[in-house]
Short mmCIF file of C-alpha atoms in Angstrom, two decimals:
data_model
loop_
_atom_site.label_atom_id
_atom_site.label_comp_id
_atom_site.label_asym_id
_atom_site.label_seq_id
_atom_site.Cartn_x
_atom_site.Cartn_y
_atom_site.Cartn_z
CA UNK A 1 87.24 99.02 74.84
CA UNK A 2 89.88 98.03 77.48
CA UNK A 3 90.98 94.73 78.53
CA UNK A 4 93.71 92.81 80.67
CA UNK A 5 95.19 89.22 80.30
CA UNK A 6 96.81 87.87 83.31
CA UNK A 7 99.18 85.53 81.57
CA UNK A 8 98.96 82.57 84.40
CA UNK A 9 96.07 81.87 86.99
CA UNK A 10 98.69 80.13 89.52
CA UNK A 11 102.39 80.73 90.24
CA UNK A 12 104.25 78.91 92.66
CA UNK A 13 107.56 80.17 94.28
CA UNK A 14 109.67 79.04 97.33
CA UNK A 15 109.93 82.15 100.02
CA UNK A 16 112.68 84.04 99.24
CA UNK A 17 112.91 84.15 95.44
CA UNK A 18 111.79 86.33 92.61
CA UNK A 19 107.85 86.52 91.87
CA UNK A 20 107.11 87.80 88.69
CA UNK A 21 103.26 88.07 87.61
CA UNK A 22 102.62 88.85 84.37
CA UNK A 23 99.80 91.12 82.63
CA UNK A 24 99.08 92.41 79.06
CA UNK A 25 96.56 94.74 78.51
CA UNK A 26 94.75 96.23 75.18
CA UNK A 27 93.54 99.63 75.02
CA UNK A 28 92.73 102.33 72.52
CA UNK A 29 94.39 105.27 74.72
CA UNK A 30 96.79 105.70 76.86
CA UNK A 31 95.79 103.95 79.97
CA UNK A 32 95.87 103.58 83.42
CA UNK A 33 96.73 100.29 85.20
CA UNK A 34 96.58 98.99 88.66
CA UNK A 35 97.35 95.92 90.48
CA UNK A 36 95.22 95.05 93.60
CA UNK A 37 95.63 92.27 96.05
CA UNK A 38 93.06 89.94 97.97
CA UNK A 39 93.80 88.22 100.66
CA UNK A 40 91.44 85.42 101.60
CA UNK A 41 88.29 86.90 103.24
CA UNK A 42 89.41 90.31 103.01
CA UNK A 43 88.68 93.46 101.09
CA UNK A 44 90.52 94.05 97.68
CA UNK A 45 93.54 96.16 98.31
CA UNK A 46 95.51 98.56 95.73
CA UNK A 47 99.08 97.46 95.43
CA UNK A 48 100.29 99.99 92.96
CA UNK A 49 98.93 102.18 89.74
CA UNK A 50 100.19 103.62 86.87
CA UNK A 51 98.84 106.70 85.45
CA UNK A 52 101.75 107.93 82.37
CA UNK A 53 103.96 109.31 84.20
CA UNK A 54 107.50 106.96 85.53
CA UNK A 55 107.10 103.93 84.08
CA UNK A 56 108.58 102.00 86.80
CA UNK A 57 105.53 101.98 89.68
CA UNK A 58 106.70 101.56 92.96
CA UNK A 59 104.13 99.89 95.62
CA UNK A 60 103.37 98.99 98.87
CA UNK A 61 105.38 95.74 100.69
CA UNK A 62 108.29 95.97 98.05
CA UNK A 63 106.15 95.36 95.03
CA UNK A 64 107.02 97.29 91.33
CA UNK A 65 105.39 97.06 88.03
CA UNK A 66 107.06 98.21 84.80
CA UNK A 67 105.06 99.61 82.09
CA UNK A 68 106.38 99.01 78.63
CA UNK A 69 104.37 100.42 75.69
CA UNK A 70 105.53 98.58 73.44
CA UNK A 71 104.93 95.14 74.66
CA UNK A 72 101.60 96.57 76.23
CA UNK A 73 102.91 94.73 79.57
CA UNK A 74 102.80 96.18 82.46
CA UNK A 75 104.24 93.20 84.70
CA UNK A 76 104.12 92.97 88.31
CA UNK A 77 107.55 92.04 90.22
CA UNK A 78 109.09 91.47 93.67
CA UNK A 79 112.74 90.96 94.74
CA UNK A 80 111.67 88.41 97.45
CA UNK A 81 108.94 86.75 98.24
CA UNK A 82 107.51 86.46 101.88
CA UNK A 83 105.22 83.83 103.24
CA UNK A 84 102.46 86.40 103.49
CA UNK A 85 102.62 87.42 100.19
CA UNK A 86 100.43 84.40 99.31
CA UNK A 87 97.45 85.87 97.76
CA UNK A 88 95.25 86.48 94.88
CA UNK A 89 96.67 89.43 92.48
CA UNK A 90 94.32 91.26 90.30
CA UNK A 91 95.69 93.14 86.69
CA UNK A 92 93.35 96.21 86.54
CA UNK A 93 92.77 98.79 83.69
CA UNK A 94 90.57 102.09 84.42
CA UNK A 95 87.92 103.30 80.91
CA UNK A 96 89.16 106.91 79.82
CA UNK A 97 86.41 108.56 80.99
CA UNK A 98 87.59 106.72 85.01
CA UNK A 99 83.99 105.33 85.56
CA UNK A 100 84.79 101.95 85.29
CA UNK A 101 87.71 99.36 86.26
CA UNK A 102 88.06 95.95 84.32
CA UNK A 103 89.69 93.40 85.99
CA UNK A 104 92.02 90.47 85.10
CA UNK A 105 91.03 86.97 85.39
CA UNK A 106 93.75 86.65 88.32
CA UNK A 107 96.49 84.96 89.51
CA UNK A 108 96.94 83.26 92.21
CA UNK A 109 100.65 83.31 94.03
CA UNK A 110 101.36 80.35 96.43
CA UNK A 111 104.59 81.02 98.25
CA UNK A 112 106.03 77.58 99.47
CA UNK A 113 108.55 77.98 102.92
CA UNK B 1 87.63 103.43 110.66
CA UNK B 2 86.18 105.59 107.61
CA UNK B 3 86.67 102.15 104.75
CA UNK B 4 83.99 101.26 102.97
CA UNK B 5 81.74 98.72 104.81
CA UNK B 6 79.01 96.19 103.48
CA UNK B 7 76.22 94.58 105.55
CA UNK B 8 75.63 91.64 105.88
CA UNK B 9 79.16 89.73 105.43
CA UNK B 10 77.74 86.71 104.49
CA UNK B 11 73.55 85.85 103.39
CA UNK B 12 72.72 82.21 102.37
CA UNK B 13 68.90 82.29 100.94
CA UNK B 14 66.89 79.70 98.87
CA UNK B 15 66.21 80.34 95.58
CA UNK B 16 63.62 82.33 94.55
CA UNK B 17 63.53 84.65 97.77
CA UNK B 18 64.57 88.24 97.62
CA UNK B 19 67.86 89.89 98.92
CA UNK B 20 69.13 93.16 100.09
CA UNK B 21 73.00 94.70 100.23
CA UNK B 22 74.02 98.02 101.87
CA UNK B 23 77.14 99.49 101.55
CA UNK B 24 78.53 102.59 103.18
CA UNK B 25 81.13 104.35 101.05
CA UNK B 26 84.00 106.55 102.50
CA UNK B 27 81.74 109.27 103.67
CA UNK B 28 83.76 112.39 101.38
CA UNK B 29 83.61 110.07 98.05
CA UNK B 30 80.82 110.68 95.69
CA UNK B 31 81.11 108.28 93.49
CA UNK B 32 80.03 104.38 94.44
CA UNK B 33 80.59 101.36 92.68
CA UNK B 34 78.95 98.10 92.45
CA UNK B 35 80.98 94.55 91.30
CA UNK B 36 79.87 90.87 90.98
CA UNK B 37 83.14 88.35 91.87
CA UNK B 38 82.36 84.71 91.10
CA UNK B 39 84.92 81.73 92.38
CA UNK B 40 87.96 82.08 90.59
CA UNK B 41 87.21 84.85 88.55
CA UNK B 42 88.27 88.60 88.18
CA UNK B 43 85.67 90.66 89.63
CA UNK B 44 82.68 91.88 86.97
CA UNK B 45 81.68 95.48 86.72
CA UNK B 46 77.96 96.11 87.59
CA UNK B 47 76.58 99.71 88.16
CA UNK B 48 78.08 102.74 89.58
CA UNK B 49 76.29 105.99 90.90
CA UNK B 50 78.01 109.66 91.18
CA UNK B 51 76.35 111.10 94.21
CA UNK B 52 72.50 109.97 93.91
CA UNK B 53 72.66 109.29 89.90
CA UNK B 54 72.86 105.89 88.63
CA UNK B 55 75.26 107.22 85.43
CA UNK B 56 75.96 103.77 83.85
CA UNK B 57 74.62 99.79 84.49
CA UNK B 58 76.66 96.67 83.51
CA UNK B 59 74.46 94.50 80.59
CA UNK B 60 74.98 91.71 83.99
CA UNK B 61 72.24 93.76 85.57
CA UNK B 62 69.71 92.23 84.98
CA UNK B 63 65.69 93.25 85.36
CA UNK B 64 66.12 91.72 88.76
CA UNK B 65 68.96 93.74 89.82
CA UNK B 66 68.52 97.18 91.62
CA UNK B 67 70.78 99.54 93.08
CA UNK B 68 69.84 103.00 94.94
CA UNK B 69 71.71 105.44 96.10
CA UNK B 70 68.89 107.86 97.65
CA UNK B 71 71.18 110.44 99.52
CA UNK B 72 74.17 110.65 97.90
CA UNK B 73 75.96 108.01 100.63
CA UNK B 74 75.16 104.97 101.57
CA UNK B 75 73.99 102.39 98.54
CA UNK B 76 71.58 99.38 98.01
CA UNK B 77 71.55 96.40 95.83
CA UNK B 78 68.26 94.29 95.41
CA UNK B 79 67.98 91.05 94.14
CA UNK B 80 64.77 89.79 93.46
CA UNK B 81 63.84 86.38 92.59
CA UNK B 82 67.46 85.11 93.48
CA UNK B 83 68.85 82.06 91.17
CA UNK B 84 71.99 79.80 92.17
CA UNK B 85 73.39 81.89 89.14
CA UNK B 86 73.58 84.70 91.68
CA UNK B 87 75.83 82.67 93.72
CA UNK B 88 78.82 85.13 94.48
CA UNK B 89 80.57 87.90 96.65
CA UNK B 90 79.05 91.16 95.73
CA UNK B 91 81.56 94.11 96.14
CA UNK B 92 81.09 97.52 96.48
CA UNK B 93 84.09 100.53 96.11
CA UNK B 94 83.97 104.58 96.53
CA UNK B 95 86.15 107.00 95.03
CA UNK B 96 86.37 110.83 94.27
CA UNK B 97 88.39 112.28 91.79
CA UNK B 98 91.86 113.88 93.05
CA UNK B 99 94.24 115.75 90.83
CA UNK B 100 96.86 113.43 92.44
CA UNK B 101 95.37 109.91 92.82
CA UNK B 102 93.23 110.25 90.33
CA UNK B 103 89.64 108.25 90.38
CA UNK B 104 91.51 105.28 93.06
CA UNK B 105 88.66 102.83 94.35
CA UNK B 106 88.78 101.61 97.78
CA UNK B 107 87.04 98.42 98.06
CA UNK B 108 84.96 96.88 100.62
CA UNK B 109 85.09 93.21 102.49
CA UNK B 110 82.17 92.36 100.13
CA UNK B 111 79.42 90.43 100.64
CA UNK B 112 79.27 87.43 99.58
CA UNK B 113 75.54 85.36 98.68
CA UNK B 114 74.82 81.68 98.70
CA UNK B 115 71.38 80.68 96.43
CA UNK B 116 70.19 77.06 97.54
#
């Protein structure tokens, strides 16, 4: 079985600076990870994913995630952080067979002006 | 627009009362998915159909959950007998495998259920 732990349900930053959200998964192959976005009221959108090959993701409105095997991290990070990057961010992992996504708890990213 | 949609956006009912979901996948995907999302939570895996077979069902489905998927397109989720534990939004997602994006869900708006 697969799981994800988002390490913190809130993070606070002032606009401008660093976000970093963290996520650890466990699996039993080699998996595939995702990080979606949901905006209040709004459909769950797909941010980036990582499916073995770089292990530095590159994603939509300057977002990255590195995946590192060996701390089974695969963190999610942004240069600079823009008022309407406030948001809910999902940690997602996809089974082997790719029937079925599981689904950090969340964490919620307040960006203060 | 060719997202996924869900009818209705929003359905309050009292307890006890049935309720019905549709969602309309992106019309080329074949496979449709089916999550629970309650407040402050991750959202839960329920069912998910490729083309008109239901292939596997979350242990959250309970007796008085069901989903269809009659054609091959657009999907249905009953709820019969509704408790305030069914209190949340109710999401669906499409996909179809690519060589390149592999199985990538696109989600719908969701819809989310109040049980008074």
């Amino acid at each position: 079985a697969q799981s994800v732990t988002q390490l913190d349900s809130h993070v606070s930053v002032s606009e401008g600076t660093p976000v970093l959200l963290r996520c650890n998964y466990s699996s039993s192959y080699s998996p595939s990870l995702f990080w979606y976005v949901q905006h209040p009221n709004k459909g769950l959108q797909l941010l980036l994913k990582y499916t073995s090959a770089a292990t530095l993701v590159k994603g939509i409105n300057g977002f990255e995630a590195e995946f590192k095997k060996s701390e089974t991290s695969f963190h999610l990070t942004k240069p600079s952080a823009h008022m309407s990057d406030a948001a809910e961010y999902f940690c997602v992992v996809i089974s082997n067979a790719g029937n079925m996504l599981t689904f950090g708890g969340g964490t919620r990213l307040m960006v203060k002006p | 627009d060719t997202g996924v949609s869900q009818n209705p956006r929003h359905k309050i009912t009292k307890r006890g009362q049935n309720v019905t979901f549709r969602c309309d996948p992106i019309s080329e995907h074949n496979r449709l998915y089916w999550y629970r999302q309650t407040l402050g939570q991750g959202p839960e895996f329920l069912t998910y159909f490729q083309n008109e077979a239901q292939l596997e069902k979350s242990r959250l489905l309970s007796d008085r959950f069901s989903a269809e998927r009659p054609k091959g397109s657009f999907s249905t989720l009953e709820i019969q007998r509704t408790e305030q534990g069914d209190s949340a939004m109710y999401l669906c997602a499409s996909t179809s495998y690519t060589g390149t994006t592999g199985y990538e869900q696109y989600f719908g708006p969701g819809t989310r259920l109040t049980v008074t």
